[in-house]
Amino acid sequence: MNTSALFQKGLPHFIAIIAFVAVSIFLYSPIIFEGKTMDQNDINQGVGAASEIIEFRKLTGEEALWTNAMFSGMPAYLISLNWSGGWLLQTTQKTFTLFLPRPVGENFLAFVSFYILLLSFGVRPYLAIGGAFAFGLSTFFIVSIQAGHMWKIRAMAYMPLVVAGVRLVFSKRYLAGFILTSLALALELNANHLQITYYLFLLLVFYGIAELVSDAKEKQLHSFGKKVAVLALAGFLAVGTNLGRLWTTYEYGKYSIRGKSELLNTPSDSKEGLDPEYVFRWSSGMWESMTLLVPHVYGGASGVYHGKNSDMGEALKRQNVDRSQINQYERAYLGYWGDQPGTAGPAYAGAVVCFLFVLAFFFVDNKSKYWMVGIIVFSIMLSWGKNFPAFNNLMFDLFPMYNKFRAVTMVIILALMVIPLMGFTGLEKFIAAGWSNETQKKLLIATGISAGAALLVLFFTNPPPIEGAPNWLTDAVEADRKGIIQSDVYRTLFYIVLAFGTLFFLFERQKYR
């Protein structure tokens, strides 16, 4: 390959990296240009928890294995411990993030990781850039960064990279797939958020079953066995790289609330794992899953309201309530009103992304469609937790290690990853199919389904009333909540129509050319 051809081939990827860096820096410009830091609650707590360990390390040059700064004392290896050989993974991690400061580097990492995933599924680079932004800018990432859940964010950012490696192996690109899977999974495990990694393996099970069925139909089970062997070796290397961290976590887990209780009052106390009430405390409402398309179905973040001239405010003003108290009432009743005890924001995939996901139904091959839709539905059902007991109690009782993790709403990250994956894969197929009466028909149907889903939210969402409040206040709050939902649905419809119009215009212009 000559220099010119190599340049042409590499140019889109170079543009992608520049775009990811530029957007990451723009998002966090005060950190880059003004030297500011984000006020992240979990980071602040982590600094306090690790201060004794870090001070000991500075004074002695040795690693402390115990700290008195947490609870009544606990092992230090879950808080701050420099593992021997860990410098290699840390250097690789920093290289992947271009040595950008936290959390700028983590957002950049999410962009690059998903970009590579889309490339592995055959999506052209310029479309893959858009898909990367759809994943990295989803609200789940943003609110997690705000809270300071940095290990979770890193684990989520590496998920697409692991799937990309597995994709390469299943596509019989064994060497590239083996290298990428080994490296990505090692970094995923090094992020040390086992709940996210657990959810990643659930996704890979769905993907693996789809590949198994496909190879079985083609009488290629020996080929599937070879692929699994390559992935198993990659997994062995990744686990071996993180064995010290994983083993100590497993060892300590026996003595934490995830292990057996030493105080046995009933036979059920002898079981390992968390209590179901604790596991399912954060459970999404069934209708709340519509926030993937319309974000403010149940408001936004708990205790946050930026609206003006609310009906509630006017009603309270007529009762001679002062402005500061009105603000408190608005934040309490117009921030979030869903089933969860509280939330930093909705799990929003994006109106355009959801539209592309619906469009993809008509263009993505059945094998990909089945496992992608399957894991999306599965993750949504898991996120319902206690609100869907028939399914989730069964998962809690029977599924290995499922009772070790709390806040099941976190599993929605699988939907937030696979919806844009299928959407942009479908967009690639849609473009490749060309502009015909058939593709126009499918585009119109996808638009109708997407818009219809948004209208369902408008017509069938009934905000819950305030219990024990006078009618004048209840009516005002209900009017405000319906107004929030209505404006959000209209905004969603606008984006869907805009996406439809853009695709229609581009293809029509290409036809007349």
Short mmCIF file of C-alpha atoms in Angstrom, two decimals:
data_model
loop_
_atom_site.label_atom_id
_atom_site.label_comp_id
_atom_site.label_asym_id
_atom_site.label_seq_id
_atom_site.Cartn_x
_atom_site.Cartn_y
_atom_site.Cartn_z
CA MET A 1 0.00 0.00 0.00
CA ASN A 2 1.52 3.33 -1.07
CA THR A 3 1.72 6.41 1.12
CA SER A 4 -1.24 8.14 -0.53
CA ALA A 5 -3.54 5.15 -0.05
CA LEU A 6 -2.39 4.74 3.54
CA PHE A 7 -3.09 8.41 4.21
CA GLN A 8 -6.58 8.17 2.70
CA LYS A 9 -7.34 5.09 4.78
CA GLY A 10 -6.10 6.62 8.02
CA LEU A 11 -7.54 10.11 7.53
CA PRO A 12 -11.09 9.32 8.79
CA HIS A 13 -9.69 7.78 11.97
CA PHE A 14 -7.43 10.78 12.54
CA ILE A 15 -10.43 13.09 12.10
CA ALA A 16 -12.37 10.93 14.56
CA ILE A 17 -9.66 11.25 17.22
CA ILE A 18 -9.47 15.02 16.73
CA ALA A 19 -13.26 15.27 17.00
CA PHE A 20 -13.32 13.18 20.19
CA VAL A 21 -10.56 15.24 21.79
CA ALA A 22 -12.21 18.53 20.79
CA VAL A 23 -15.63 17.56 22.16
CA SER A 24 -14.14 16.14 25.36
CA ILE A 25 -12.17 19.33 25.99
CA PHE A 26 -15.18 21.49 25.13
CA LEU A 27 -17.39 19.60 27.60
CA TYR A 28 -14.93 20.12 30.43
CA SER A 29 -13.26 23.35 29.33
CA PRO A 30 -13.09 24.82 32.88
CA ILE A 31 -10.94 21.83 33.90
CA ILE A 32 -8.59 22.23 30.93
CA PHE A 33 -8.34 26.01 30.63
CA GLU A 34 -9.12 27.32 34.11
CA GLY A 35 -7.57 24.62 36.30
CA LYS A 36 -10.85 23.88 38.04
CA THR A 37 -11.99 20.54 39.42
CA MET A 38 -15.46 19.04 39.55
CA ASP A 39 -17.20 18.71 42.88
CA GLN A 40 -17.84 14.95 42.74
CA ASN A 41 -19.23 13.45 45.92
CA ASP A 42 -17.77 9.95 45.57
CA ILE A 43 -14.35 11.34 44.65
CA ASN A 44 -14.38 13.55 47.75
CA GLN A 45 -15.30 10.58 49.93
CA GLY A 46 -12.62 8.47 48.27
CA VAL A 47 -9.94 11.07 49.01
CA GLY A 48 -10.91 10.98 52.67
CA ALA A 49 -11.01 7.19 52.80
CA ALA A 50 -7.59 6.81 51.15
CA SER A 51 -5.77 9.64 52.96
CA GLU A 52 -4.33 7.41 55.70
CA ILE A 53 -3.15 4.82 53.17
CA ILE A 54 -1.55 7.43 50.90
CA GLU A 55 0.21 9.08 53.83
CA PHE A 56 1.62 5.71 54.93
CA ARG A 57 2.82 5.06 51.38
CA LYS A 58 4.61 8.43 51.28
CA LEU A 59 6.30 7.90 54.63
CA THR A 60 7.41 4.27 54.21
CA GLY A 61 7.33 3.51 50.51
CA GLU A 62 5.28 0.42 51.37
CA GLU A 63 1.67 -0.56 50.77
CA ALA A 64 -0.76 -0.62 53.69
CA LEU A 65 -3.12 -3.58 53.67
CA TRP A 66 -5.41 -2.23 56.38
CA THR A 67 -6.96 1.14 57.12
CA ASN A 68 -8.75 2.52 60.15
CA ALA A 69 -10.35 5.33 58.13
CA MET A 70 -13.38 3.27 57.03
CA PHE A 71 -15.97 1.74 59.35
CA SER A 72 -14.15 0.08 62.28
CA GLY A 73 -11.26 -0.75 59.99
CA MET A 74 -11.18 -2.72 56.75
CA PRO A 75 -8.72 -4.09 54.17
CA ALA A 76 -7.05 -1.35 52.16
CA TYR A 77 -6.93 -3.24 48.89
CA LEU A 78 -10.46 -2.13 47.99
CA ILE A 79 -9.61 1.54 48.58
CA SER A 80 -6.06 2.30 47.44
CA LEU A 81 -3.42 -0.29 46.68
CA ASN A 82 -0.67 -0.18 44.07
CA TRP A 83 -0.36 -3.72 42.78
CA SER A 84 2.97 -5.03 41.57
CA GLY A 85 2.93 -4.88 37.79
CA GLY A 86 -0.09 -2.60 37.91
CA TRP A 87 1.96 0.21 36.38
CA LEU A 88 1.67 -1.46 32.96
CA LEU A 89 -2.13 -1.40 32.97
CA GLN A 90 -2.14 2.11 34.41
CA THR A 91 0.21 3.32 31.67
CA THR A 92 -1.96 1.63 29.04
CA GLN A 93 -5.05 3.25 30.58
CA LYS A 94 -3.43 6.70 30.46
CA THR A 95 -2.31 6.12 26.88
CA PHE A 96 -5.84 5.20 25.85
CA THR A 97 -7.06 8.48 27.36
CA LEU A 98 -4.18 10.49 25.80
CA PHE A 99 -3.12 11.44 29.35
CA LEU A 100 -6.11 13.78 29.57
CA PRO A 101 -7.16 14.68 33.13
CA ARG A 102 -10.12 13.03 34.81
CA PRO A 103 -12.99 12.97 33.77
CA VAL A 104 -12.03 14.37 30.34
CA GLY A 105 -10.04 11.24 29.54
CA GLU A 106 -12.88 8.93 30.54
CA ASN A 107 -15.31 10.62 28.16
CA PHE A 108 -12.73 10.49 25.38
CA LEU A 109 -12.22 6.80 26.15
CA ALA A 110 -15.96 6.13 25.80
CA PHE A 111 -15.97 7.84 22.39
CA VAL A 112 -12.98 5.87 21.08
CA SER A 113 -14.19 2.57 22.47
CA PHE A 114 -17.62 2.81 20.86
CA TYR A 115 -16.09 4.09 17.62
CA ILE A 116 -13.97 0.93 17.40
CA LEU A 117 -17.03 -1.20 18.19
CA LEU A 118 -18.99 0.31 15.31
CA LEU A 119 -16.03 -0.15 12.96
CA SER A 120 -15.92 -3.83 13.92
CA PHE A 121 -19.58 -4.10 12.87
CA GLY A 122 -18.80 -2.63 9.45
CA VAL A 123 -20.03 0.91 10.04
CA ARG A 124 -18.18 3.53 7.99
CA PRO A 125 -15.97 5.89 10.05
CA TYR A 126 -18.01 9.08 9.68
CA LEU A 127 -21.18 7.35 10.85
CA ALA A 128 -19.20 5.68 13.64
CA ILE A 129 -18.18 9.13 14.91
CA GLY A 130 -21.85 10.00 15.36
CA GLY A 131 -22.50 6.70 17.11
CA ALA A 132 -19.59 7.30 19.46
CA PHE A 133 -21.07 10.64 20.49
CA ALA A 134 -24.47 9.00 20.99
CA PHE A 135 -22.94 6.54 23.45
CA GLY A 136 -20.48 8.81 25.24
CA LEU A 137 -22.96 11.66 25.69
CA SER A 138 -25.86 9.57 26.99
CA THR A 139 -27.21 10.96 30.25
CA PHE A 140 -26.13 7.89 32.21
CA PHE A 141 -22.49 8.80 31.56
CA ILE A 142 -22.99 12.44 32.41
CA VAL A 143 -24.79 11.88 35.72
CA SER A 144 -22.27 9.19 36.70
CA ILE A 145 -19.43 11.64 36.08
CA GLN A 146 -21.25 14.27 38.12
CA ALA A 147 -21.53 11.84 41.04
CA GLY A 148 -17.87 10.85 40.76
CA HIS A 149 -18.45 7.16 39.94
CA MET A 150 -15.15 7.04 38.07
CA TRP A 151 -14.50 3.29 38.31
CA LYS A 152 -18.00 2.61 36.99
CA ILE A 153 -17.45 5.09 34.15
CA ARG A 154 -14.18 3.44 33.15
CA ALA A 155 -15.79 0.01 33.24
CA MET A 156 -18.66 1.27 31.07
CA ALA A 157 -16.23 2.94 28.67
CA TYR A 158 -14.30 -0.30 28.11
CA MET A 159 -17.44 -2.41 27.50
CA PRO A 160 -17.69 -1.59 23.76
CA LEU A 161 -14.00 -2.34 23.31
CA VAL A 162 -14.43 -5.82 24.79
CA VAL A 163 -17.43 -6.49 22.54
CA ALA A 164 -15.42 -5.27 19.55
CA GLY A 165 -12.71 -7.81 20.33
CA VAL A 166 -15.28 -10.59 20.63
CA ARG A 167 -16.83 -9.44 17.35
CA LEU A 168 -13.48 -9.77 15.58
CA VAL A 169 -13.04 -13.31 16.89
CA PHE A 170 -16.54 -14.32 15.79
CA SER A 171 -15.70 -12.80 12.39
CA LYS A 172 -12.68 -15.17 12.25
CA ARG A 173 -10.12 -12.38 12.59
CA TYR A 174 -8.54 -14.41 15.34
CA LEU A 175 -5.26 -12.62 16.00
CA ALA A 176 -6.68 -9.09 16.05
CA GLY A 177 -9.68 -10.28 18.08
CA PHE A 178 -7.50 -12.13 20.57
CA ILE A 179 -5.23 -9.13 21.15
CA LEU A 180 -8.09 -6.65 21.47
CA THR A 181 -10.19 -8.89 23.72
CA SER A 182 -7.25 -9.65 26.02
CA LEU A 183 -6.27 -6.01 26.35
CA ALA A 184 -9.79 -4.58 26.63
CA LEU A 185 -10.94 -7.18 29.15
CA ALA A 186 -7.80 -6.69 31.24
CA LEU A 187 -8.51 -2.95 31.36
CA GLU A 188 -12.19 -3.62 32.05
CA LEU A 189 -11.32 -5.78 35.05
CA ASN A 190 -8.69 -3.28 36.18
CA ALA A 191 -11.45 -0.64 36.35
CA ASN A 192 -12.63 -2.74 39.30
CA HIS A 193 -16.37 -2.32 38.97
CA LEU A 194 -17.48 -5.94 38.94
CA GLN A 195 -21.18 -5.14 38.65
CA ILE A 196 -20.68 -3.47 35.27
CA THR A 197 -18.38 -6.31 34.19
CA TYR A 198 -21.05 -8.81 35.27
CA TYR A 199 -23.59 -7.05 33.06
CA LEU A 200 -21.08 -7.10 30.21
CA PHE A 201 -20.85 -10.88 30.48
CA LEU A 202 -24.65 -11.13 30.33
CA LEU A 203 -24.48 -9.27 27.01
CA LEU A 204 -21.74 -11.57 25.73
CA VAL A 205 -23.87 -14.60 26.64
CA PHE A 206 -26.66 -13.31 24.40
CA TYR A 207 -24.17 -12.59 21.62
CA GLY A 208 -22.54 -15.99 22.03
CA ILE A 209 -25.86 -17.84 21.88
CA ALA A 210 -26.73 -16.05 18.62
CA GLU A 211 -23.38 -17.09 17.13
CA LEU A 212 -23.82 -20.66 18.39
CA VAL A 213 -27.25 -20.99 16.79
CA SER A 214 -25.94 -19.52 13.54
CA ASP A 215 -22.95 -21.88 13.38
CA ALA A 216 -25.13 -24.84 14.34
CA LYS A 217 -27.50 -24.10 11.44
CA GLU A 218 -24.53 -23.96 9.06
CA LYS A 219 -23.03 -27.13 10.59
CA GLN A 220 -19.95 -25.17 11.69
CA LEU A 221 -19.85 -26.13 15.37
CA HIS A 222 -16.14 -26.94 15.12
CA SER A 223 -15.59 -23.34 14.01
CA PHE A 224 -17.61 -22.07 16.98
CA GLY A 225 -15.49 -24.21 19.29
CA LYS A 226 -12.33 -22.63 17.89
CA LYS A 227 -13.74 -19.14 18.46
CA VAL A 228 -14.68 -19.96 22.05
CA ALA A 229 -11.20 -21.38 22.66
CA VAL A 230 -9.59 -18.15 21.43
CA LEU A 231 -11.89 -16.07 23.65
CA ALA A 232 -11.25 -18.35 26.62
CA LEU A 233 -7.50 -17.87 26.24
CA ALA A 234 -7.99 -14.11 25.99
CA GLY A 235 -10.14 -14.19 29.12
CA PHE A 236 -7.53 -16.28 30.93
CA LEU A 237 -4.83 -13.69 30.20
CA ALA A 238 -7.09 -10.80 31.25
CA VAL A 239 -8.06 -12.48 34.52
CA GLY A 240 -4.46 -13.47 35.19
CA THR A 241 -3.37 -9.87 34.79
CA ASN A 242 -5.85 -8.83 37.49
CA LEU A 243 -5.74 -11.97 39.64
CA GLY A 244 -4.49 -10.25 42.80
CA ARG A 245 -7.23 -7.64 42.71
CA LEU A 246 -9.95 -10.19 41.88
CA TRP A 247 -8.83 -12.71 44.49
CA THR A 248 -8.68 -10.22 47.33
CA THR A 249 -12.13 -8.91 46.38
CA TYR A 250 -13.46 -12.47 46.44
CA GLU A 251 -11.74 -13.13 49.75
CA TYR A 252 -13.06 -9.98 51.42
CA GLY A 253 -16.55 -10.54 50.02
CA LYS A 254 -17.01 -13.49 52.37
CA TYR A 255 -16.71 -11.17 55.37
CA SER A 256 -18.80 -8.32 53.98
CA ILE A 257 -22.59 -8.06 53.80
CA ARG A 258 -22.33 -10.05 50.56
CA GLY A 259 -21.17 -13.12 52.48
CA LYS A 260 -22.93 -15.34 55.01
CA SER A 261 -24.11 -13.77 58.23
CA GLU A 262 -22.54 -15.00 61.47
CA LEU A 263 -25.85 -14.37 63.28
CA LEU A 264 -28.27 -17.06 62.16
CA ASN A 265 -31.89 -16.69 63.29
CA THR A 266 -33.61 -18.41 60.37
CA PRO A 267 -32.51 -20.87 57.66
CA SER A 268 -32.59 -18.02 55.12
CA ASP A 269 -29.85 -16.23 57.06
CA SER A 270 -27.38 -18.91 55.99
CA LYS A 271 -27.57 -17.78 52.37
CA GLU A 272 -24.86 -15.64 50.87
CA GLY A 273 -25.59 -12.36 49.15
CA LEU A 274 -27.48 -9.18 49.84
CA ASP A 275 -31.06 -8.91 51.06
CA PRO A 276 -33.59 -8.57 48.21
CA GLU A 277 -34.93 -5.32 49.71
CA TYR A 278 -31.43 -3.84 49.52
CA VAL A 279 -30.76 -5.16 46.01
CA PHE A 280 -34.05 -3.86 44.62
CA ARG A 281 -34.27 -0.59 46.52
CA TRP A 282 -33.33 1.30 43.36
CA SER A 283 -35.76 -0.16 40.83
CA SER A 284 -37.04 1.60 37.75
CA GLY A 285 -40.78 1.81 37.16
CA MET A 286 -42.03 -0.12 34.14
CA TRP A 287 -43.29 2.98 32.32
CA GLU A 288 -40.14 4.80 33.41
CA SER A 289 -38.26 2.87 30.72
CA MET A 290 -39.84 5.29 28.24
CA THR A 291 -37.21 7.80 29.38
CA LEU A 292 -34.97 6.11 26.82
CA LEU A 293 -37.04 8.01 24.23
CA VAL A 294 -38.64 10.87 26.21
CA PRO A 295 -36.33 11.83 29.09
CA HIS A 296 -38.69 13.67 31.44
CA VAL A 297 -41.51 11.13 31.68
CA TYR A 298 -40.99 11.22 35.45
CA GLY A 299 -39.23 14.54 35.71
CA GLY A 300 -35.47 14.93 35.70
CA ALA A 301 -33.13 14.76 38.68
CA SER A 302 -34.24 14.63 42.29
CA GLY A 303 -34.30 18.06 43.90
CA VAL A 304 -33.53 19.88 40.64
CA TYR A 305 -35.96 22.20 38.84
CA HIS A 306 -34.99 24.97 36.43
CA GLY A 307 -38.43 25.91 35.12
CA LYS A 308 -40.06 29.32 35.46
CA ASN A 309 -43.59 30.51 36.17
CA SER A 310 -44.86 27.13 37.35
CA ASP A 311 -48.53 26.69 38.23
CA MET A 312 -47.37 25.40 41.58
CA GLY A 313 -45.36 28.55 42.22
CA GLU A 314 -48.31 30.75 41.33
CA ALA A 315 -50.63 28.74 43.58
CA LEU A 316 -48.21 29.00 46.51
CA LYS A 317 -47.71 32.70 45.86
CA ARG A 318 -51.44 33.22 46.24
CA GLN A 319 -51.12 31.58 49.65
CA ASN A 320 -48.46 34.18 50.61
CA VAL A 321 -45.59 31.67 50.57
CA ASP A 322 -42.22 33.40 50.11
CA ARG A 323 -40.01 32.75 47.07
CA SER A 324 -37.35 30.70 48.88
CA GLN A 325 -39.95 28.23 50.12
CA ILE A 326 -41.58 28.10 46.70
CA ASN A 327 -38.20 27.12 45.23
CA GLN A 328 -37.93 24.30 47.76
CA TYR A 329 -41.41 23.03 46.91
CA GLU A 330 -40.67 23.15 43.19
CA ARG A 331 -37.44 21.20 43.60
CA ALA A 332 -39.21 18.63 45.77
CA TYR A 333 -42.29 18.05 43.61
CA LEU A 334 -41.21 19.00 40.09
CA GLY A 335 -37.73 17.46 40.06
CA TYR A 336 -38.35 13.70 39.99
CA TRP A 337 -41.54 11.82 40.80
CA GLY A 338 -40.77 8.23 39.76
CA ASP A 339 -40.49 4.96 41.70
CA GLN A 340 -36.85 5.28 42.72
CA PRO A 341 -35.85 6.80 46.08
CA GLY A 342 -33.92 9.41 44.12
CA THR A 343 -31.98 9.83 40.91
CA ALA A 344 -29.41 12.17 39.38
CA GLY A 345 -31.18 12.06 36.03
CA PRO A 346 -33.07 9.84 33.57
CA ALA A 347 -31.56 7.11 31.41
CA TYR A 348 -31.99 8.83 28.04
CA ALA A 349 -30.69 7.19 24.86
CA GLY A 350 -31.72 10.05 22.57
CA ALA A 351 -34.75 10.61 20.35
CA VAL A 352 -32.76 10.39 17.11
CA VAL A 353 -30.88 7.31 18.32
CA CYS A 354 -34.16 5.58 19.20
CA PHE A 355 -35.51 6.50 15.76
CA LEU A 356 -32.43 4.94 14.13
CA PHE A 357 -32.91 1.88 16.34
CA VAL A 358 -36.47 1.44 15.02
CA LEU A 359 -35.24 1.99 11.45
CA ALA A 360 -32.60 -0.70 12.00
CA PHE A 361 -35.31 -3.33 12.48
CA PHE A 362 -35.86 -3.23 8.72
CA PHE A 363 -32.19 -3.50 7.71
CA VAL A 364 -30.11 -5.36 10.29
CA ASP A 365 -29.70 -9.10 9.72
CA ASN A 366 -31.83 -11.39 11.87
CA LYS A 367 -28.92 -12.88 13.81
CA SER A 368 -27.75 -9.48 15.02
CA LYS A 369 -31.30 -8.24 15.52
CA TYR A 370 -32.31 -11.13 17.77
CA TRP A 371 -29.43 -10.88 20.22
CA MET A 372 -29.41 -7.08 20.28
CA VAL A 373 -33.14 -6.74 20.88
CA GLY A 374 -32.97 -9.65 23.31
CA ILE A 375 -30.35 -8.03 25.54
CA ILE A 376 -32.14 -4.66 25.41
CA VAL A 377 -35.42 -6.20 26.57
CA PHE A 378 -33.58 -8.32 29.15
CA SER A 379 -31.75 -5.32 30.62
CA ILE A 380 -34.94 -3.26 30.80
CA MET A 381 -36.73 -6.09 32.61
CA LEU A 382 -33.83 -6.39 35.06
CA SER A 383 -33.91 -2.64 35.71
CA TRP A 384 -37.54 -2.93 36.85
CA GLY A 385 -36.38 -4.86 39.93
CA LYS A 386 -39.10 -5.06 42.58
CA ASN A 387 -41.64 -3.65 40.12
CA PHE A 388 -41.46 -6.92 38.14
CA PRO A 389 -41.11 -9.49 40.95
CA ALA A 390 -42.18 -12.54 38.91
CA PHE A 391 -39.02 -12.23 36.82
CA ASN A 392 -36.54 -10.49 39.09
CA ASN A 393 -37.14 -12.60 42.21
CA LEU A 394 -36.36 -15.62 40.05
CA MET A 395 -33.15 -13.96 38.87
CA PHE A 396 -32.26 -13.10 42.46
CA ASP A 397 -32.80 -16.66 43.71
CA LEU A 398 -31.37 -18.68 40.84
CA PHE A 399 -28.92 -16.68 38.73
CA PRO A 400 -25.26 -17.07 39.83
CA MET A 401 -23.86 -14.06 41.73
CA TYR A 402 -26.85 -11.85 40.86
CA ASN A 403 -27.58 -11.28 44.55
CA LYS A 404 -24.13 -9.75 45.08
CA PHE A 405 -25.05 -6.45 43.43
CA ARG A 406 -27.34 -3.59 44.40
CA ALA A 407 -29.02 -0.76 42.44
CA VAL A 408 -30.31 -2.89 39.58
CA THR A 409 -31.17 0.26 37.61
CA MET A 410 -27.50 0.27 36.62
CA VAL A 411 -28.13 -2.58 34.18
CA ILE A 412 -29.77 -0.10 31.80
CA ILE A 413 -26.25 0.64 30.53
CA LEU A 414 -26.67 -2.44 28.32
CA ALA A 415 -29.65 -0.88 26.56
CA LEU A 416 -27.83 2.45 26.33
CA MET A 417 -24.96 0.70 24.57
CA VAL A 418 -26.86 -1.66 22.28
CA ILE A 419 -29.54 0.80 21.11
CA PRO A 420 -26.97 3.06 19.36
CA LEU A 421 -25.01 -0.01 18.24
CA MET A 422 -28.03 -1.42 16.43
CA GLY A 423 -29.19 2.03 15.35
CA PHE A 424 -25.97 3.02 13.60
CA THR A 425 -25.41 -0.49 12.22
CA GLY A 426 -28.89 -0.21 10.73
CA LEU A 427 -28.14 3.26 9.37
CA GLU A 428 -25.11 1.82 7.57
CA LYS A 429 -27.28 -0.91 6.03
CA PHE A 430 -29.95 1.65 5.14
CA ILE A 431 -27.44 3.78 3.24
CA ALA A 432 -25.94 0.73 1.53
CA ALA A 433 -29.41 -0.40 0.41
CA GLY A 434 -29.80 2.73 -1.70
CA TRP A 435 -32.78 5.02 -2.26
CA SER A 436 -35.77 3.09 -3.58
CA ASN A 437 -39.50 2.92 -3.03
CA GLU A 438 -38.90 0.09 -0.57
CA THR A 439 -36.39 2.01 1.55
CA GLN A 440 -38.62 5.10 1.49
CA LYS A 441 -41.51 2.99 2.75
CA LYS A 442 -39.40 1.56 5.58
CA LEU A 443 -38.17 5.03 6.51
CA LEU A 444 -41.75 6.30 6.74
CA ILE A 445 -42.84 3.31 8.83
CA ALA A 446 -39.91 3.79 11.23
CA THR A 447 -40.81 7.46 11.58
CA GLY A 448 -44.43 6.59 12.30
CA ILE A 449 -43.50 3.99 14.93
CA SER A 450 -41.05 6.34 16.67
CA ALA A 451 -43.47 9.25 16.66
CA GLY A 452 -46.27 6.95 17.79
CA ALA A 453 -44.21 5.78 20.77
CA ALA A 454 -43.64 9.41 21.79
CA LEU A 455 -47.37 10.13 21.50
CA LEU A 456 -48.10 7.12 23.71
CA VAL A 457 -46.08 8.86 26.41
CA LEU A 458 -48.15 11.99 25.96
CA PHE A 459 -51.54 10.28 26.12
CA PHE A 460 -50.89 7.48 28.63
CA THR A 461 -48.61 9.04 31.24
CA ASN A 462 -50.50 10.05 34.38
CA PRO A 463 -48.28 11.79 36.94
CA PRO A 464 -48.94 10.50 40.48
CA PRO A 465 -50.87 12.84 42.80
CA ILE A 466 -49.43 14.35 45.98
CA GLU A 467 -50.84 12.49 48.97
CA GLY A 468 -52.31 14.52 51.81
CA ALA A 469 -52.08 17.86 49.98
CA PRO A 470 -55.00 20.25 49.41
CA ASN A 471 -56.70 20.10 46.02
CA TRP A 472 -55.40 23.50 44.91
CA LEU A 473 -51.81 22.30 45.36
CA THR A 474 -52.41 18.84 43.87
CA ASP A 475 -54.04 20.33 40.77
CA ALA A 476 -51.17 22.79 40.28
CA VAL A 477 -48.50 20.09 40.59
CA GLU A 478 -50.38 17.80 38.19
CA ALA A 479 -50.64 20.62 35.64
CA ASP A 480 -46.90 21.36 35.92
CA ARG A 481 -45.92 17.72 35.58
CA LYS A 482 -48.15 17.26 32.55
CA GLY A 483 -46.66 20.41 31.06
CA ILE A 484 -43.13 19.06 31.52
CA ILE A 485 -44.08 15.79 29.82
CA GLN A 486 -45.92 17.56 27.01
CA SER A 487 -43.03 19.87 26.13
CA ASP A 488 -40.64 16.92 26.22
CA VAL A 489 -42.81 14.86 23.88
CA TYR A 490 -43.04 17.78 21.43
CA ARG A 491 -39.26 18.16 21.53
CA THR A 492 -38.87 14.43 20.89
CA LEU A 493 -41.25 14.59 17.93
CA PHE A 494 -39.28 17.52 16.53
CA TYR A 495 -36.02 15.54 16.64
CA ILE A 496 -37.65 12.48 15.05
CA VAL A 497 -39.10 14.55 12.20
CA LEU A 498 -35.77 16.36 11.82
CA ALA A 499 -33.92 13.04 11.52
CA PHE A 500 -36.45 11.78 8.98
CA GLY A 501 -36.23 15.02 7.00
CA THR A 502 -32.44 14.96 6.99
CA LEU A 503 -32.26 11.41 5.64
CA PHE A 504 -34.99 12.08 3.09
CA PHE A 505 -33.35 15.30 1.88
CA LEU A 506 -29.87 13.76 1.57
CA PHE A 507 -31.11 10.79 -0.42
CA GLU A 508 -33.35 12.88 -2.65
CA ARG A 509 -30.48 15.24 -3.41
CA GLN A 510 -28.23 12.29 -4.22
CA LYS A 511 -30.89 10.84 -6.55
CA TYR A 512 -31.28 14.05 -8.54
CA ARG A 513 -27.52 14.42 -8.81
#
